[in-house]
Each structure stands twice: as C-alpha cells, then as structure tokens.
PDB file of C-alpha atoms in Angstrom:
ATOM      1  CA  SER A 113     -59.452 -46.146 -30.876  1.00 77.00           C
ATOM      2  CA  GLN A 114     -57.281 -43.117 -30.368  1.00 81.00           C
ATOM      3  CA  THR A 115     -54.812 -41.974 -32.997  1.00 90.00           C
ATOM      4  CA  ILE A 116     -52.347 -39.130 -33.057  1.00 94.00           C
ATOM      5  CA  HIS A 117     -51.105 -37.559 -36.279  1.00 96.00           C
ATOM      6  CA  GLN A 118     -48.197 -35.242 -36.939  1.00 97.00           C
ATOM      7  CA  TRP A 119     -47.172 -33.489 -40.110  1.00 95.00           C
ATOM      8  CA  PRO A 120     -45.038 -32.987 -41.895  1.00 96.00           C
ATOM      9  CA  ALA A 121     -42.937 -36.068 -41.218  1.00 96.00           C
ATOM     10  CA  THR A 122     -39.733 -34.409 -42.400  1.00 97.00           C
ATOM     11  CA  LEU A 123     -38.843 -30.783 -42.897  1.00 97.00           C
ATOM     12  CA  VAL A 124     -35.710 -28.968 -44.042  1.00 97.00           C
ATOM     13  CA  GLN A 125     -35.781 -25.213 -43.464  1.00 97.00           C
ATOM     14  CA  PRO A 126     -33.251 -22.396 -43.786  1.00 98.00           C
ATOM     15  CA  VAL A 127     -32.190 -20.374 -40.757  1.00 97.00           C
ATOM     16  CA  GLY A 128     -34.531 -17.450 -40.203  1.00 97.00           C
ATOM     17  CA  SER A 129     -37.537 -19.051 -41.869  1.00 97.00           C
ATOM     18  CA  PRO A 130     -40.867 -19.588 -40.083  1.00 97.00           C
ATOM     19  CA  LEU A 131     -42.097 -22.928 -38.776  1.00 97.00           C
ATOM     20  CA  SER A 132     -45.468 -24.541 -38.296  1.00 97.00           C
ATOM     21  CA  LEU A 133     -45.856 -28.126 -37.103  1.00 98.00           C
ATOM     22  CA  GLU A 134     -49.274 -29.625 -36.579  1.00 97.00           C
ATOM     23  CA  CYS A 135     -50.542 -32.354 -34.298  1.00 97.00           C
ATOM     24  CA  THR A 136     -54.062 -33.744 -34.205  1.00 97.00           C
ATOM     25  CA  VAL A 137     -55.612 -36.423 -32.028  1.00 95.00           C
ATOM     26  CA  GLU A 138     -58.585 -38.596 -32.995  1.00 93.00           C
ATOM     27  CA  GLY A 139     -60.897 -40.704 -30.863  1.00 90.00           C
ATOM     28  CA  THR A 140     -60.768 -38.685 -27.659  1.00 87.00           C
ATOM     29  CA  SER A 141     -61.973 -35.365 -26.345  1.00 86.00           C
ATOM     30  CA  ASN A 142     -60.288 -32.717 -24.189  1.00 87.00           C
ATOM     31  CA  PRO A 143     -56.930 -34.473 -24.051  1.00 90.00           C
ATOM     32  CA  ASN A 144     -53.864 -32.979 -22.426  1.00 91.00           C
ATOM     33  CA  LEU A 145     -51.417 -32.334 -25.249  1.00 94.00           C
ATOM     34  CA  TYR A 146     -47.638 -31.996 -25.169  1.00 94.00           C
ATOM     35  CA  TRP A 147     -44.815 -30.925 -27.472  1.00 96.00           C
ATOM     36  CA  TYR A 148     -41.370 -32.431 -26.950  1.00 95.00           C
ATOM     37  CA  ARG A 149     -38.075 -32.023 -28.740  1.00 95.00           C
ATOM     38  CA  GLN A 150     -35.595 -34.880 -28.901  1.00 94.00           C
ATOM     39  CA  ALA A 151     -32.046 -33.954 -29.827  1.00 88.00           C
ATOM     40  CA  ALA A 152     -29.184 -36.428 -30.102  1.00 79.00           C
ATOM     41  CA  GLY A 153     -27.665 -37.151 -26.704  1.00 73.00           C
ATOM     42  CA  ARG A 154     -30.069 -34.861 -24.886  1.00 78.00           C
ATOM     43  CA  GLY A 155     -33.129 -36.973 -24.338  1.00 86.00           C
ATOM     44  CA  LEU A 156     -36.714 -35.755 -24.457  1.00 91.00           C
ATOM     45  CA  GLN A 157     -37.242 -32.101 -23.615  1.00 91.00           C
ATOM     46  CA  LEU A 158     -40.774 -30.949 -22.795  1.00 92.00           C
ATOM     47  CA  LEU A 159     -41.456 -27.706 -24.644  1.00 94.00           C
ATOM     48  CA  PHE A 160     -45.158 -26.972 -24.120  1.00 94.00           C
ATOM     49  CA  TYR A 161     -48.245 -28.579 -22.684  1.00 91.00           C
ATOM     50  CA  SER A 162     -51.915 -27.732 -22.929  1.00 93.00           C
ATOM     51  CA  VAL A 163     -54.865 -28.782 -20.807  1.00 90.00           C
ATOM     52  CA  GLY A 164     -57.486 -27.166 -23.045  1.00 91.00           C
ATOM     53  CA  ILE A 165     -58.260 -24.836 -25.936  1.00 94.00           C
ATOM     54  CA  GLY A 166     -56.190 -21.672 -25.705  1.00 92.00           C
ATOM     55  CA  GLN A 167     -54.367 -22.900 -22.575  1.00 92.00           C
ATOM     56  CA  ILE A 168     -50.628 -23.209 -23.135  1.00 92.00           C
ATOM     57  CA  SER A 169     -47.855 -23.629 -20.608  1.00 90.00           C
ATOM     58  CA  SER A 170     -44.235 -23.201 -21.626  1.00 88.00           C
ATOM     59  CA  GLU A 171     -41.533 -25.282 -20.031  1.00 84.00           C
ATOM     60  CA  VAL A 172     -38.491 -23.847 -21.766  1.00 80.00           C
ATOM     61  CA  PRO A 173     -37.969 -20.212 -22.861  1.00 65.00           C
ATOM     62  CA  GLN A 174     -37.015 -20.143 -26.534  1.00 78.00           C
ATOM     63  CA  ASN A 175     -38.062 -18.779 -29.881  1.00 90.00           C
ATOM     64  CA  LEU A 176     -40.816 -21.368 -30.244  1.00 95.00           C
ATOM     65  CA  SER A 177     -44.488 -20.916 -29.445  1.00 95.00           C
ATOM     66  CA  ALA A 178     -47.501 -23.201 -29.307  1.00 96.00           C
ATOM     67  CA  SER A 179     -51.199 -22.773 -29.867  1.00 96.00           C
ATOM     68  CA  ARG A 180     -54.276 -24.907 -29.409  1.00 97.00           C
ATOM     69  CA  PRO A 181     -56.993 -23.526 -31.660  1.00 95.00           C
ATOM     70  CA  GLN A 182     -59.232 -26.599 -31.381  1.00 95.00           C
ATOM     71  CA  ASP A 183     -59.756 -29.303 -28.775  1.00 94.00           C
ATOM     72  CA  ARG A 184     -57.727 -31.914 -30.607  1.00 94.00           C
ATOM     73  CA  GLN A 185     -55.258 -29.721 -32.490  1.00 96.00           C
ATOM     74  CA  PHE A 186     -51.901 -28.537 -31.215  1.00 97.00           C
ATOM     75  CA  ILE A 187     -49.556 -26.368 -33.279  1.00 97.00           C
ATOM     76  CA  LEU A 188     -45.884 -25.576 -32.745  1.00 97.00           C
ATOM     77  CA  SER A 189     -44.585 -22.428 -34.404  1.00 97.00           C
ATOM     78  CA  SER A 190     -41.594 -20.201 -34.803  1.00 96.00           C
ATOM     79  CA  LYS A 191     -41.204 -16.869 -36.529  1.00 96.00           C
ATOM     80  CA  LYS A 192     -37.482 -17.330 -37.201  1.00 96.00           C
ATOM     81  CA  LEU A 193     -35.748 -20.667 -36.957  1.00 96.00           C
ATOM     82  CA  LEU A 194     -32.296 -21.070 -35.442  1.00 95.00           C
ATOM     83  CA  LEU A 195     -29.767 -23.802 -36.163  1.00 94.00           C
ATOM     84  CA  SER A 196     -30.319 -25.035 -32.612  1.00 92.00           C
ATOM     85  CA  ASP A 197     -33.994 -25.711 -33.391  1.00 94.00           C
ATOM     86  CA  SER A 198     -33.031 -28.804 -35.373  1.00 94.00           C
ATOM     87  CA  GLY A 199     -34.301 -32.002 -33.831  1.00 95.00           C
ATOM     88  CA  PHE A 200     -37.083 -34.552 -33.674  1.00 97.00           C
ATOM     89  CA  TYR A 201     -40.357 -32.977 -32.546  1.00 97.00           C
ATOM     90  CA  LEU A 202     -42.879 -35.198 -30.853  1.00 97.00           C
ATOM     91  CA  CYS A 203     -46.476 -34.527 -29.936  1.00 97.00           C
ATOM     92  CA  ALA A 204     -48.089 -36.558 -27.169  1.00 95.00           C
ATOM     93  CA  TRP A 205     -51.423 -36.889 -25.423  1.00 93.00           C
ATOM     94  CA  ASN A 206     -52.490 -38.534 -22.192  1.00 87.00           C
ATOM     95  CA  GLY A 207     -54.605 -41.668 -22.392  1.00 76.00           C
ATOM     96  CA  VAL A 208     -55.325 -44.908 -20.543  1.00 69.00           C
ATOM     97  CA  PRO A 209     -53.431 -46.067 -18.543  1.00 67.00           C
ATOM     98  CA  ASP A 210     -52.794 -42.554 -17.402  1.00 71.00           C
ATOM     99  CA  THR A 211     -49.584 -41.718 -19.146  1.00 82.00           C
ATOM    100  CA  GLN A 212     -48.445 -40.122 -22.379  1.00 90.00           C
ATOM    101  CA  TYR A 213     -48.725 -41.526 -25.874  1.00 92.00           C
ATOM    102  CA  PHE A 214     -46.571 -40.184 -28.656  1.00 95.00           C
ATOM    103  CA  GLY A 215     -47.144 -39.379 -32.286  1.00 96.00           C
ATOM    104  CA  PRO A 216     -44.836 -40.410 -35.133  1.00 97.00           C
ATOM    105  CA  GLY A 217     -42.769 -37.222 -34.904  1.00 97.00           C
ATOM    106  CA  THR A 218     -41.434 -34.562 -37.267  1.00 97.00           C
ATOM    107  CA  ARG A 219     -37.755 -34.480 -38.084  1.00 97.00           C
ATOM    108  CA  LEU A 220     -36.673 -30.867 -38.537  1.00 97.00           C
ATOM    109  CA  THR A 221     -33.336 -29.890 -40.026  1.00 96.00           C
ATOM    110  CA  VAL A 222     -32.416 -26.215 -40.002  1.00 96.00           C
ATOM    111  CA  LEU A 223     -29.636 -25.310 -42.442  1.00 96.00           C
TER     112      LEU A 223
ATOM    113  CA  GLN B 102     -27.316 -35.356  -9.558  1.00 64.00           C
ATOM    114  CA  LYS B 103     -29.691 -35.809 -12.449  1.00 74.00           C
ATOM    115  CA  GLU B 104     -33.249 -36.760 -11.600  1.00 90.00           C
ATOM    116  CA  VAL B 105     -33.183 -39.903 -13.740  1.00 94.00           C
ATOM    117  CA  GLU B 106     -30.027 -41.720 -14.790  1.00 94.00           C
ATOM    118  CA  GLN B 107     -29.946 -44.263 -17.591  1.00 94.00           C
ATOM    119  CA  ASP B 108     -26.910 -45.827 -19.233  1.00 90.00           C
ATOM    120  CA  PRO B 109     -26.960 -44.794 -22.913  1.00 88.00           C
ATOM    121  CA  GLY B 110     -25.351 -48.002 -24.158  1.00 89.00           C
ATOM    122  CA  PRO B 111     -25.252 -49.342 -26.752  1.00 94.00           C
ATOM    123  CA  LEU B 112     -25.941 -52.709 -25.205  1.00 96.00           C
ATOM    124  CA  SER B 113     -25.166 -55.500 -27.659  1.00 97.00           C
ATOM    125  CA  VAL B 114     -26.482 -59.012 -27.054  1.00 97.00           C
ATOM    126  CA  PRO B 115     -26.977 -62.149 -29.150  1.00 97.00           C
ATOM    127  CA  GLU B 116     -30.454 -63.321 -30.070  1.00 98.00           C
ATOM    128  CA  GLY B 117     -32.066 -65.307 -27.268  1.00 97.00           C
ATOM    129  CA  ALA B 118     -30.217 -63.537 -24.460  1.00 97.00           C
ATOM    130  CA  ILE B 119     -31.892 -62.096 -21.398  1.00 98.00           C
ATOM    131  CA  VAL B 120     -31.580 -58.326 -21.385  1.00 97.00           C
ATOM    132  CA  SER B 121     -31.619 -56.115 -18.322  1.00 97.00           C
ATOM    133  CA  LEU B 122     -32.197 -52.381 -18.718  1.00 98.00           C
ATOM    134  CA  ASN B 123     -32.088 -50.089 -15.706  1.00 97.00           C
ATOM    135  CA  CYS B 124     -32.771 -46.602 -14.436  1.00 97.00           C
ATOM    136  CA  THR B 125     -32.023 -44.937 -11.142  1.00 97.00           C
ATOM    137  CA  TYR B 126     -33.777 -41.864  -9.861  1.00 96.00           C
ATOM    138  CA  SER B 127     -33.452 -39.398  -7.021  1.00 95.00           C
ATOM    139  CA  ASN B 128     -36.995 -38.096  -6.450  1.00 93.00           C
ATOM    140  CA  SER B 129     -38.708 -40.230  -3.826  1.00 93.00           C
ATOM    141  CA  ALA B 130     -42.088 -38.772  -4.846  1.00 91.00           C
ATOM    142  CA  PHE B 131     -42.104 -40.764  -8.096  1.00 92.00           C
ATOM    143  CA  GLN B 132     -44.656 -43.547  -7.952  1.00 90.00           C
ATOM    144  CA  TYR B 133     -45.686 -44.134 -11.585  1.00 91.00           C
ATOM    145  CA  PHE B 134     -43.070 -45.794 -13.780  1.00 94.00           C
ATOM    146  CA  MET B 135     -43.060 -46.433 -17.509  1.00 94.00           C
ATOM    147  CA  TRP B 136     -40.877 -47.974 -20.164  1.00 97.00           C
ATOM    148  CA  TYR B 137     -41.073 -46.797 -23.746  1.00 97.00           C
ATOM    149  CA  ARG B 138     -39.537 -48.420 -26.802  1.00 98.00           C
ATOM    150  CA  GLN B 139     -38.384 -46.173 -29.618  1.00 97.00           C
ATOM    151  CA  TYR B 140     -37.349 -47.484 -33.002  1.00 96.00           C
ATOM    152  CA  SER B 141     -35.049 -45.347 -35.111  1.00 93.00           C
ATOM    153  CA  ARG B 142     -36.814 -42.278 -36.522  1.00 92.00           C
ATOM    154  CA  LYS B 143     -40.123 -43.222 -34.850  1.00 95.00           C
ATOM    155  CA  GLY B 144     -42.056 -41.906 -31.861  1.00 96.00           C
ATOM    156  CA  PRO B 145     -41.717 -43.720 -28.513  1.00 96.00           C
ATOM    157  CA  GLU B 146     -44.364 -46.374 -27.819  1.00 96.00           C
ATOM    158  CA  LEU B 147     -45.492 -47.353 -24.346  1.00 94.00           C
ATOM    159  CA  LEU B 148     -44.216 -50.782 -23.409  1.00 96.00           C
ATOM    160  CA  MET B 149     -44.850 -51.131 -19.680  1.00 94.00           C
ATOM    161  CA  TYR B 150     -46.682 -49.099 -17.046  1.00 92.00           C
ATOM    162  CA  THR B 151     -46.389 -49.804 -13.332  1.00 91.00           C
ATOM    163  CA  TYR B 152     -47.501 -48.149 -10.145  1.00 88.00           C
ATOM    164  CA  SER B 153     -45.417 -48.192  -6.968  1.00 86.00           C
ATOM    165  CA  SER B 154     -43.122 -51.107  -6.177  1.00 85.00           C
ATOM    166  CA  GLY B 155     -43.266 -54.657  -7.480  1.00 87.00           C
ATOM    167  CA  ASN B 156     -43.125 -56.595 -10.712  1.00 92.00           C
ATOM    168  CA  LYS B 157     -45.302 -56.592 -13.791  1.00 94.00           C
ATOM    169  CA  GLU B 158     -45.039 -59.106 -16.589  1.00 96.00           C
ATOM    170  CA  ASP B 159     -46.267 -58.867 -20.168  1.00 95.00           C
ATOM    171  CA  GLY B 160     -45.134 -61.653 -22.469  1.00 97.00           C
ATOM    172  CA  ARG B 161     -41.347 -61.557 -22.746  1.00 98.00           C
ATOM    173  CA  PHE B 162     -41.145 -58.275 -20.824  1.00 98.00           C
ATOM    174  CA  THR B 163     -40.969 -57.809 -17.049  1.00 97.00           C
ATOM    175  CA  ALA B 164     -40.861 -54.435 -15.336  1.00 97.00           C
ATOM    176  CA  GLN B 165     -39.520 -54.264 -11.825  1.00 97.00           C
ATOM    177  CA  VAL B 166     -39.670 -51.320  -9.425  1.00 96.00           C
ATOM    178  CA  ASP B 167     -37.716 -51.047  -6.183  1.00 95.00           C
ATOM    179  CA  LYS B 168     -38.733 -47.748  -4.606  1.00 93.00           C
ATOM    180  CA  SER B 169     -36.554 -48.306  -1.544  1.00 93.00           C
ATOM    181  CA  SER B 170     -33.489 -48.316  -3.809  1.00 94.00           C
ATOM    182  CA  LYS B 171     -34.941 -45.835  -6.313  1.00 95.00           C
ATOM    183  CA  TYR B 172     -34.209 -48.326  -9.064  1.00 95.00           C
ATOM    184  CA  ILE B 173     -36.318 -49.665 -11.905  1.00 97.00           C
ATOM    185  CA  SER B 174     -35.571 -52.402 -14.400  1.00 97.00           C
ATOM    186  CA  LEU B 175     -36.916 -53.837 -17.605  1.00 98.00           C
ATOM    187  CA  PHE B 176     -36.095 -57.447 -18.408  1.00 98.00           C
ATOM    188  CA  ILE B 177     -36.487 -58.881 -21.880  1.00 98.00           C
ATOM    189  CA  ARG B 178     -36.448 -62.661 -22.176  1.00 98.00           C
ATOM    190  CA  ASP B 179     -35.535 -64.502 -25.360  1.00 98.00           C
ATOM    191  CA  SER B 180     -34.464 -61.267 -27.018  1.00 98.00           C
ATOM    192  CA  GLN B 181     -35.104 -60.926 -30.746  1.00 98.00           C
ATOM    193  CA  PRO B 182     -33.481 -58.747 -33.423  1.00 97.00           C
ATOM    194  CA  SER B 183     -36.820 -56.892 -33.575  1.00 97.00           C
ATOM    195  CA  ASP B 184     -36.169 -55.761 -29.973  1.00 98.00           C
ATOM    196  CA  SER B 185     -33.295 -53.609 -31.252  1.00 98.00           C
ATOM    197  CA  ALA B 186     -34.366 -50.104 -30.305  1.00 97.00           C
ATOM    198  CA  THR B 187     -33.788 -47.397 -27.730  1.00 96.00           C
ATOM    199  CA  TYR B 188     -35.558 -47.971 -24.426  1.00 97.00           C
ATOM    200  CA  LEU B 189     -36.614 -44.945 -22.408  1.00 97.00           C
ATOM    201  CA  CYS B 190     -37.641 -45.046 -18.788  1.00 97.00           C
ATOM    202  CA  ALA B 191     -40.075 -42.418 -17.530  1.00 94.00           C
ATOM    203  CA  MET B 192     -41.660 -41.633 -14.216  1.00 92.00           C
ATOM    204  CA  SER B 193     -44.023 -39.225 -12.505  1.00 90.00           C
ATOM    205  CA  ALA B 194     -45.229 -38.362  -9.043  1.00 87.00           C
ATOM    206  CA  ASN B 195     -48.898 -37.925  -9.913  1.00 79.00           C
ATOM    207  CA  SER B 196     -51.540 -39.396 -12.145  1.00 70.00           C
ATOM    208  CA  GLY B 197     -53.941 -37.252 -14.117  1.00 60.00           C
ATOM    209  CA  TYR B 198     -52.199 -34.429 -15.900  1.00 60.00           C
ATOM    210  CA  SER B 199     -48.613 -35.398 -15.318  1.00 67.00           C
ATOM    211  CA  THR B 200     -45.221 -34.147 -16.319  1.00 80.00           C
ATOM    212  CA  LEU B 201     -43.072 -37.154 -17.018  1.00 89.00           C
ATOM    213  CA  THR B 202     -39.379 -37.223 -16.229  1.00 92.00           C
ATOM    214  CA  PHE B 203     -37.495 -39.269 -18.796  1.00 93.00           C
ATOM    215  CA  GLY B 204     -34.176 -41.019 -18.846  1.00 94.00           C
ATOM    216  CA  LYS B 205     -32.063 -40.383 -21.931  1.00 93.00           C
ATOM    217  CA  GLY B 206     -32.575 -43.909 -23.185  1.00 95.00           C
ATOM    218  CA  THR B 207     -30.499 -47.064 -23.637  1.00 96.00           C
ATOM    219  CA  MET B 208     -29.803 -48.314 -27.145  1.00 96.00           C
ATOM    220  CA  LEU B 209     -30.192 -52.089 -27.431  1.00 97.00           C
ATOM    221  CA  LEU B 210     -28.785 -54.094 -30.329  1.00 97.00           C
ATOM    222  CA  VAL B 211     -29.791 -57.749 -30.657  1.00 98.00           C
ATOM    223  CA  SER B 212     -27.750 -59.612 -33.223  1.00 97.00           C
ATOM    224  CA  PRO B 213     -29.128 -62.725 -35.014  1.00 95.00           C
TER     225      PRO B 213
END
C-alpha cells in the first residue's frame, strides 16, 4: 500500500532562518507530488507541483522553493523565513481513484 | 465570485442528527468532485470521490452532485462525535494530473 511521510511534524523557526521540509512517498513510482500551505481562514493554497524528477512548477511567487531530487522525494525550502510563512504545510500525491492524497503535515511557526 | 464557496461554520449538531454540508461552484468545467475530512492538526483524508452528476453512498455518507445547479452536498447520517472535523470539498475539470480547487472547509461539531 502507498504511504506518504512528512517531517518534521512541528517546527519553530526564527525569522530569517532557512527551512527544509521533506516529503517521501512509498509504494508507488513516478507520482505527481504537491506542496500546499494551509493558513487559518485561507484554505489550502497550492505552492508547487512536480510531475517528475527535477520538474517543478510554482503556483505562487514567494520566497519558497521546491526540489525533487528523487522519484519519491519532494523538498520544500526557504533561504530566509518570513513571519507570513507560518502555517500548516501539506504534501500530497495522486493515487487511485485519481485524486490527491495528503500526508500528515508539518506545522511551521515563524517567530 | 470565488470559484468554490463553502460555509465555514461551525455547524453544531447533536449526536444522531443528519448533517448536510454543501459547496457551490462557478466553473462549469468541473466534473470530478471530492470530499475530504480533516481532523484538527492532521492532513485531509479522502472521504468521497464522484464523477459528474448523481449520488454516491458509502456507509453513513452520501455525496450528491447537481451539475446543473453547480452544487454539491455531503450528507452524514446518524452523526457521531467522531465525525467532528473540518470537511473540505474539492473539484477538478480533468483526471490524470489535476489541480484541485478546494473550498475553505466547514467545521462540524457533533455533541454527545
């Protein structure tokens, strides 16, 4: 069966510090992968998606970036965090039926 | 007009009640419709997946799509305190790689 992992589960970072969030998927190959941010009252915001290794599409211009170094690994990064980067970050992949399945999420607080 | 509208709630009901959750949308190209359930501080989990118009039932849950009215519903029968969560509707125009458009979610509280 397919499983999606995210870590860390919780993160508290100072403004201006770097960020690296990791997502890995097990039990499937060549999945489409997605990064979302969920902020209170704002719903789910698609940040990046990837259809393959090294292929990243950005949905929202910001100080975040994403990379896909391996087929089942998706990384969200920032060089300098802003207060507005706080939120719940979700990784997702597409499975059967053909829709998106979410990981457990990372709660990021920027102070 | 937002693409997908969903009442944020909270919707408070007693245990055993029938719950109706709804979304309206404006894009007539949407033909795949989903409901996700999200418990506090957890990732959303897929609850129901439907294609085009009609009803789909799974246990206590029924998803209903009315494309002519651009309106989708999720009914929960015999609601339980464990159903307390935020329910997100989502939809897309295409299968395969798909960008989903989400509602902001309705918070449901079922009291024992």
